[in-house]
PDB file of C-alpha atoms in Angstrom:
ATOM      1  CA  MET A1385       0.000   0.000   0.000  1.00 40.00           C
ATOM      2  CA  ASN A1386       1.394   3.347  -1.028  1.00 38.00           C
ATOM      3  CA  ALA A1387       0.770   5.842   1.754  1.00 35.00           C
ATOM      4  CA  PHE A1388       1.318   8.755  -0.613  1.00 34.00           C
ATOM      5  CA  ARG A1389      -1.668   8.708  -2.912  1.00 38.00           C
ATOM      6  CA  CYS A1390      -2.194  11.335  -5.628  1.00 37.00           C
ATOM      7  CA  LEU A1391      -5.101  12.883  -7.485  1.00 34.00           C
ATOM      8  CA  PRO A1392      -5.790  10.979 -10.728  1.00 36.00           C
ATOM      9  CA  LEU A1393      -6.128  12.955 -13.934  1.00 35.00           C
ATOM     10  CA  ALA A1394      -9.654  13.559 -15.125  1.00 37.00           C
ATOM     11  CA  LEU A1395     -10.563  11.053 -17.818  1.00 38.00           C
ATOM     12  CA  LEU A1396     -11.071  13.501 -20.640  1.00 41.00           C
ATOM     13  CA  GLY A1397      -9.805  16.846 -19.330  1.00 38.00           C
ATOM     14  CA  LEU A1398      -7.008  18.757 -17.656  1.00 34.00           C
ATOM     15  CA  ALA A1399      -5.871  17.991 -14.156  1.00 38.00           C
ATOM     16  CA  ALA A1400      -2.700  18.333 -12.167  1.00 38.00           C
ATOM     17  CA  CYS A1401      -1.481  16.949  -8.886  1.00 39.00           C
ATOM     18  CA  PRO A1402      -0.262  19.953  -6.920  1.00 39.00           C
ATOM     19  CA  SER A1403      -1.140  19.456  -3.263  1.00 39.00           C
ATOM     20  CA  THR A1404      -2.275  17.228  -0.435  1.00 42.00           C
ATOM     21  CA  VAL A1405      -5.911  16.435   0.187  1.00 46.00           C
ATOM     22  CA  GLY A1406      -7.848  14.941   3.051  1.00 48.00           C
ATOM     23  CA  VAL A1407     -10.807  12.631   2.668  1.00 47.00           C
ATOM     24  CA  ASP A1408     -14.156  13.775   4.078  1.00 50.00           C
ATOM     25  CA  THR A1409     -15.694  10.747   5.760  1.00 45.00           C
ATOM     26  CA  ASP A1410     -19.013  12.414   6.597  1.00 48.00           C
ATOM     27  CA  PRO A1411     -21.367  12.376   3.588  1.00 44.00           C
ATOM     28  CA  ASP A1412     -23.767  14.844   5.238  1.00 45.00           C
ATOM     29  CA  PRO A1413     -22.483  16.689   8.326  1.00 38.00           C
ATOM     30  CA  ASN A1414     -25.995  18.130   8.947  1.00 45.00           C
ATOM     31  CA  ASP A1415     -27.619  14.698   9.114  1.00 44.00           C
ATOM     32  CA  GLU A1416     -28.127  13.764  12.761  1.00 43.00           C
ATOM     33  CA  GLY A1417     -29.376  10.273  12.020  1.00 40.00           C
ATOM     34  CA  GLU A1418     -32.790   8.667  12.010  1.00 38.00           C
ATOM     35  CA  GLY A1419     -35.299   8.464  14.797  1.00 37.00           C
ATOM     36  CA  GLU A1420     -36.162  10.847  17.626  1.00 38.00           C
ATOM     37  CA  GLY A1421     -33.276  13.076  18.643  1.00 37.00           C
ATOM     38  CA  GLY A1422     -31.034  11.613  15.932  1.00 36.00           C
ATOM     39  CA  GLY A1423     -28.476   8.908  16.584  1.00 37.00           C
ATOM     40  CA  GLY A1424     -30.570   6.192  14.953  1.00 36.00           C
ATOM     41  CA  ALA A1425     -28.539   3.368  13.395  1.00 40.00           C
ATOM     42  CA  ALA A1426     -29.717   1.662  10.228  1.00 45.00           C
ATOM     43  CA  THR A1427     -29.457  -2.118  10.087  1.00 51.00           C
ATOM     44  CA  LEU A1428     -27.397  -3.290   7.126  1.00 51.00           C
ATOM     45  CA  PRO A1429     -28.768  -6.020   4.868  1.00 56.00           C
ATOM     46  CA  ALA A1430     -27.032  -9.372   5.183  1.00 54.00           C
ATOM     47  CA  ASP A1431     -25.218  -8.916   1.864  1.00 72.00           C
ATOM     48  CA  ALA A1432     -24.318  -5.234   2.345  1.00 76.00           C
ATOM     49  CA  CYS A1433     -20.627  -6.013   2.899  1.00 90.00           C
ATOM     50  CA  ALA A1434     -20.250  -8.332  -0.082  1.00 90.00           C
ATOM     51  CA  LEU A1435     -17.812  -7.261  -2.802  1.00 92.00           C
ATOM     52  CA  PRO A1436     -18.341  -8.425  -6.406  1.00 92.00           C
ATOM     53  CA  ALA A1437     -15.776 -10.872  -7.753  1.00 91.00           C
ATOM     54  CA  ASP A1438     -13.698 -10.204 -10.860  1.00 92.00           C
ATOM     55  CA  GLY A1439     -15.029 -11.392 -14.169  1.00 92.00           C
ATOM     56  CA  ALA A1440     -13.026 -13.049 -16.935  1.00 93.00           C
ATOM     57  CA  THR A1441     -10.279 -10.687 -18.116  1.00 96.00           C
ATOM     58  CA  LEU A1442     -11.111  -8.599 -21.173  1.00 97.00           C
ATOM     59  CA  THR A1443      -8.044  -7.075 -22.847  1.00 98.00           C
ATOM     60  CA  ILE A1444      -8.555  -3.749 -24.622  1.00 98.00           C
ATOM     61  CA  THR A1445      -5.566  -2.942 -26.851  1.00 98.00           C
ATOM     62  CA  VAL A1446      -5.263   0.692 -27.950  1.00 98.00           C
ATOM     63  CA  ARG A1447      -3.269   0.850 -31.198  1.00 98.00           C
ATOM     64  CA  ASN A1448      -1.893   3.989 -32.872  1.00 98.00           C
ATOM     65  CA  THR A1449      -2.505   3.670 -36.621  1.00 98.00           C
ATOM     66  CA  GLY A1450      -1.614   7.293 -37.373  1.00 98.00           C
ATOM     67  CA  ASP A1451       1.619   9.267 -37.629  1.00 98.00           C
ATOM     68  CA  ARG A1452       1.367  11.351 -34.431  1.00 98.00           C
ATOM     69  CA  ASP A1453       3.179  10.658 -31.166  1.00 97.00           C
ATOM     70  CA  LEU A1454       0.388   9.985 -28.686  1.00 98.00           C
ATOM     71  CA  SER A1455       0.099   8.733 -25.114  1.00 97.00           C
ATOM     72  CA  LEU A1456      -2.439   7.512 -22.590  1.00 97.00           C
ATOM     73  CA  ASP A1457      -2.669   9.233 -19.223  1.00 94.00           C
ATOM     74  CA  PHE A1458      -3.181   6.668 -16.431  1.00 93.00           C
ATOM     75  CA  GLY A1459      -2.970   9.304 -13.702  1.00 89.00           C
ATOM     76  CA  CYS A1460      -1.302   8.603 -10.384  1.00 84.00           C
ATOM     77  CA  PHE A1461      -3.072   5.343  -9.593  1.00 89.00           C
ATOM     78  CA  ASP A1462      -2.824   3.280 -12.765  1.00 91.00           C
ATOM     79  CA  THR A1463      -6.265   4.394 -13.923  1.00 95.00           C
ATOM     80  CA  PRO A1464      -6.814   3.578 -17.616  1.00 97.00           C
ATOM     81  CA  PRO A1465      -8.420   6.542 -19.434  1.00 98.00           C
ATOM     82  CA  ILE A1466     -11.307   4.349 -20.540  1.00 98.00           C
ATOM     83  CA  GLU A1467     -15.008   4.556 -19.743  1.00 98.00           C
ATOM     84  CA  VAL A1468     -17.422   1.698 -20.407  1.00 98.00           C
ATOM     85  CA  ASP A1469     -21.098   2.579 -20.529  1.00 97.00           C
ATOM     86  CA  GLY A1470     -20.260   5.884 -18.838  1.00 97.00           C
ATOM     87  CA  GLN A1471     -18.271   4.396 -15.944  1.00 98.00           C
ATOM     88  CA  GLY A1472     -14.555   4.133 -15.195  1.00 98.00           C
ATOM     89  CA  ILE A1473     -12.839   0.757 -15.087  1.00 98.00           C
ATOM     90  CA  ALA A1474     -10.515   1.425 -12.121  1.00 98.00           C
ATOM     91  CA  PRO A1475     -11.022   2.933  -8.633  1.00 97.00           C
ATOM     92  CA  GLY A1476      -9.061   6.083  -9.506  1.00 95.00           C
ATOM     93  CA  ALA A1477     -11.869   7.070 -11.857  1.00 96.00           C
ATOM     94  CA  VAL A1478     -14.164   7.803  -8.889  1.00 96.00           C
ATOM     95  CA  ASP A1479     -12.013   8.062  -5.755  1.00 94.00           C
ATOM     96  CA  ILE A1480      -9.699  11.051  -5.318  1.00 88.00           C
ATOM     97  CA  CYS A1481      -7.033   8.854  -3.716  1.00 90.00           C
ATOM     98  CA  GLY A1482      -7.453   5.904  -6.054  1.00 93.00           C
ATOM     99  CA  ILE A1483      -8.536   3.506  -3.295  1.00 95.00           C
ATOM    100  CA  ASP A1484     -10.322   0.291  -4.188  1.00 97.00           C
ATOM    101  CA  CYS A1485     -12.962  -0.671  -1.619  1.00 96.00           C
ATOM    102  CA  ARG A1486     -11.235  -4.047  -1.439  1.00 96.00           C
ATOM    103  CA  GLU A1487      -8.250  -2.288   0.158  1.00 96.00           C
ATOM    104  CA  VAL A1488     -10.504  -0.645   2.744  1.00 96.00           C
ATOM    105  CA  TRP A1489     -12.190  -3.975   3.508  1.00 95.00           C
ATOM    106  CA  ASP A1490      -8.688  -5.442   3.970  1.00 94.00           C
ATOM    107  CA  GLY A1491      -7.761  -2.847   6.593  1.00 93.00           C
ATOM    108  CA  TYR A1492      -6.477   0.244   4.762  1.00 94.00           C
ATOM    109  CA  GLU A1493      -7.952   3.465   6.154  1.00 92.00           C
ATOM    110  CA  ASN A1494      -8.473   6.072   3.446  1.00 86.00           C
ATOM    111  CA  LEU A1495      -7.752   9.261   5.399  1.00 83.00           C
ATOM    112  CA  GLY A1496      -6.081  11.348   2.703  1.00 81.00           C
ATOM    113  CA  CYS A1497      -3.349  11.360   0.117  1.00 83.00           C
ATOM    114  CA  SER A1498      -0.484  13.283  -1.433  1.00 71.00           C
ATOM    115  CA  THR A1499      -1.383  14.803  -4.787  1.00 65.00           C
ATOM    116  CA  THR A1500       2.065  14.883  -6.341  1.00 67.00           C
ATOM    117  CA  CYS A1501       2.199  13.056  -9.645  1.00 71.00           C
ATOM    118  CA  GLY A1502       4.828  12.891 -12.373  1.00 66.00           C
ATOM    119  CA  ALA A1503       5.444  11.814 -15.928  1.00 67.00           C
ATOM    120  CA  ASN A1504       5.148   8.129 -15.005  1.00 78.00           C
ATOM    121  CA  ALA A1505       1.407   8.688 -15.366  1.00 86.00           C
ATOM    122  CA  PHE A1506       1.743   8.309 -19.140  1.00 92.00           C
ATOM    123  CA  ARG A1507       1.967   5.261 -21.391  1.00 95.00           C
ATOM    124  CA  ALA A1508       3.736   5.970 -24.689  1.00 96.00           C
ATOM    125  CA  LEU A1509       1.714   5.392 -27.840  1.00 98.00           C
ATOM    126  CA  PRO A1510       3.991   6.224 -30.809  1.00 98.00           C
ATOM    127  CA  PRO A1511       2.994   5.512 -34.432  1.00 98.00           C
ATOM    128  CA  GLY A1512       2.485   1.772 -34.716  1.00 98.00           C
ATOM    129  CA  GLY A1513       2.592   1.383 -30.933  1.00 98.00           C
ATOM    130  CA  GLU A1514       0.101  -0.391 -28.710  1.00 98.00           C
ATOM    131  CA  VAL A1515      -0.983  -0.248 -25.065  1.00 98.00           C
ATOM    132  CA  ALA A1516      -2.846  -3.258 -23.691  1.00 98.00           C
ATOM    133  CA  VAL A1517      -5.305  -2.678 -20.845  1.00 98.00           C
ATOM    134  CA  ARG A1518      -6.403  -5.749 -18.908  1.00 98.00           C
ATOM    135  CA  TRP A1519      -9.870  -5.154 -17.460  1.00 98.00           C
ATOM    136  CA  ASP A1520     -11.392  -7.367 -14.751  1.00 97.00           C
ATOM    137  CA  ARG A1521     -14.918  -6.347 -15.819  1.00 97.00           C
ATOM    138  CA  ARG A1522     -15.652  -4.146 -12.824  1.00 97.00           C
ATOM    139  CA  LEU A1523     -17.277  -0.720 -13.288  1.00 98.00           C
ATOM    140  CA  PHE A1524     -16.584   1.748 -10.490  1.00 97.00           C
ATOM    141  CA  VAL A1525     -18.829   4.028  -8.459  1.00 97.00           C
ATOM    142  CA  ALA A1526     -17.936   6.279  -5.536  1.00 96.00           C
ATOM    143  CA  HIS A1527     -18.734   4.601  -2.229  1.00 95.00           C
ATOM    144  CA  LEU A1528     -18.709   5.332   1.500  1.00 94.00           C
ATOM    145  CA  ALA A1529     -17.700   2.082   3.192  1.00 94.00           C
ATOM    146  CA  PRO A1530     -19.538   1.633   6.510  1.00 94.00           C
ATOM    147  CA  PRO A1531     -17.643   0.700   9.691  1.00 94.00           C
ATOM    148  CA  GLU A1532     -19.824  -2.401   9.972  1.00 93.00           C
ATOM    149  CA  CYS A1533     -18.058  -3.761   6.881  1.00 93.00           C
ATOM    150  CA  THR A1534     -14.519  -2.512   7.453  1.00 93.00           C
ATOM    151  CA  GLY A1535     -13.998  -2.443  11.216  1.00 92.00           C
ATOM    152  CA  HIS A1536     -12.786   1.182  11.023  1.00 93.00           C
ATOM    153  CA  ALA A1537     -14.088   3.782  13.437  1.00 93.00           C
ATOM    154  CA  GLU A1538     -15.404   6.027  10.650  1.00 92.00           C
ATOM    155  CA  PRO A1539     -16.839   5.524   7.160  1.00 93.00           C
ATOM    156  CA  ASN A1540     -14.178   5.437   4.434  1.00 93.00           C
ATOM    157  CA  ARG A1541     -14.502   6.681   0.884  1.00 94.00           C
ATOM    158  CA  CYS A1542     -13.402   4.287  -1.840  1.00 96.00           C
ATOM    159  CA  GLY A1543     -14.105   3.116  -5.370  1.00 96.00           C
ATOM    160  CA  PHE A1544     -16.626   0.267  -5.389  1.00 96.00           C
ATOM    161  CA  GLY A1545     -16.284  -2.125  -8.331  1.00 96.00           C
ATOM    162  CA  GLU A1546     -19.649  -3.310  -9.567  1.00 95.00           C
ATOM    163  CA  ALA A1547     -19.687  -6.383 -11.807  1.00 95.00           C
ATOM    164  CA  ALA A1548     -20.315  -5.533 -15.447  1.00 96.00           C
ATOM    165  CA  PRO A1549     -22.859  -7.619 -17.355  1.00 94.00           C
ATOM    166  CA  ALA A1550     -21.395 -10.755 -18.903  1.00 92.00           C
ATOM    167  CA  THR A1551     -22.826 -10.021 -22.329  1.00 94.00           C
ATOM    168  CA  GLY A1552     -24.202  -7.126 -24.323  1.00 96.00           C
ATOM    169  CA  THR A1553     -22.897  -4.352 -26.548  1.00 97.00           C
ATOM    170  CA  VAL A1554     -22.130  -1.028 -24.885  1.00 98.00           C
ATOM    171  CA  ALA A1555     -20.690   2.345 -25.827  1.00 98.00           C
ATOM    172  CA  ALA A1556     -17.175   3.050 -24.577  1.00 98.00           C
ATOM    173  CA  VAL A1557     -14.546   5.775 -24.963  1.00 98.00           C
ATOM    174  CA  VAL A1558     -10.792   6.076 -24.557  1.00 98.00           C
ATOM    175  CA  GLY A1559      -9.125   9.426 -23.863  1.00 98.00           C
ATOM    176  CA  VAL A1560      -5.964   9.886 -25.962  1.00 98.00           C
ATOM    177  CA  CYS A1561      -3.329  12.533 -25.205  1.00 98.00           C
ATOM    178  CA  PRO A1562      -2.218  14.404 -28.370  1.00 98.00           C
ATOM    179  CA  HIS A1563       1.435  14.264 -27.303  1.00 96.00           C
ATOM    180  CA  GLY A1564       4.054  11.678 -26.543  1.00 96.00           C
ATOM    181  CA  VAL A1565       5.898  11.037 -23.285  1.00 93.00           C
ATOM    182  CA  ASP A1566       8.476  13.702 -22.469  1.00 88.00           C
ATOM    183  CA  ARG A1567      12.002  12.260 -22.649  1.00 84.00           C
ATOM    184  CA  ASP A1568      13.157  14.374 -19.713  1.00 81.00           C
ATOM    185  CA  GLY A1569      10.328  13.142 -17.519  1.00 76.00           C
ATOM    186  CA  ALA A1570       8.414  16.416 -17.454  1.00 80.00           C
ATOM    187  CA  TYR A1571       4.702  16.266 -16.834  1.00 81.00           C
ATOM    188  CA  ILE A1572       2.671  17.506 -19.811  1.00 87.00           C
ATOM    189  CA  PRO A1573      -0.985  18.367 -19.092  1.00 89.00           C
ATOM    190  CA  CYS A1574      -3.263  16.241 -21.243  1.00 93.00           C
ATOM    191  CA  ALA A1575      -6.247  17.722 -23.064  1.00 96.00           C
ATOM    192  CA  ALA A1576      -7.432  14.243 -23.958  1.00 97.00           C
ATOM    193  CA  GLU A1577      -9.160  13.568 -27.251  1.00 98.00           C
ATOM    194  CA  PRO A1578     -12.118  11.205 -26.761  1.00 98.00           C
ATOM    195  CA  VAL A1579     -12.181   8.247 -29.142  1.00 98.00           C
ATOM    196  CA  PRO A1580     -15.499   6.388 -28.951  1.00 98.00           C
ATOM    197  CA  PHE A1581     -15.768   2.683 -29.679  1.00 98.00           C
ATOM    198  CA  THR A1582     -18.252  -0.145 -29.253  1.00 98.00           C
ATOM    199  CA  LEU A1583     -17.468  -2.903 -26.775  1.00 98.00           C
ATOM    200  CA  ASP A1584     -18.952  -6.382 -26.945  1.00 98.00           C
ATOM    201  CA  LEU A1585     -18.921  -7.644 -23.359  1.00 97.00           C
ATOM    202  CA  ALA A1586     -18.901 -11.246 -24.561  1.00 96.00           C
ATOM    203  CA  ASP A1587     -15.433 -10.757 -26.099  1.00 97.00           C
ATOM    204  CA  GLU A1588     -12.177 -11.649 -24.366  1.00 97.00           C
ATOM    205  CA  ALA A1589     -10.069  -9.161 -26.363  1.00 98.00           C
ATOM    206  CA  MET A1590     -10.486  -6.280 -28.771  1.00 98.00           C
ATOM    207  CA  VAL A1591      -8.420  -3.604 -30.528  1.00 98.00           C
ATOM    208  CA  VAL A1592      -9.245   0.107 -30.600  1.00 98.00           C
ATOM    209  CA  ASP A1593      -7.502   2.031 -33.385  1.00 98.00           C
ATOM    210  CA  VAL A1594      -6.576   5.674 -32.755  1.00 98.00           C
ATOM    211  CA  GLU A1595      -4.590   8.148 -34.835  1.00 97.00           C
TER     212      GLU A1595
END
């Protein structure tokens, strides 16, 4: 576990990693709870703490068929710049510190992170180059993990991976940076170009051509 987490780049826009952030664990500080006088505690359903299992790996290969030097910005937490049916495919797409709820369930307390990120966020995609993204078929939503599931004293924010359907055809998009990776290791802000594609969830592999 890396104690120094950093703000992931927005999927299709500009973002930097300039500072340190804390994680607000109270979703509504004005909510005093249910029942008379507040303090009421909701009873969790029996399956409330269950986490979806991975599906069969689906490999999405992004291939540069043009003549421009391109790159893919994975941000600070190895977050592929890909959305499937409008959702990110890694926890960094929805959690500011890139924390998977599985980590919180396993004992990690998401209390904040360092937002210092460098050029290692990028994957080079030169002409003729390819970047393969292995996806475990989870689609992520922001989540507030309850203490009843984690054993922590307070709720913890994290990215909750919901299982994608096993079959079906869905719209997807990959954000491509219109620049290569800087040889000196400098960070280059990415105004990502969205490249839409169609994903068949029954496939085990597919290629997305960009240029």
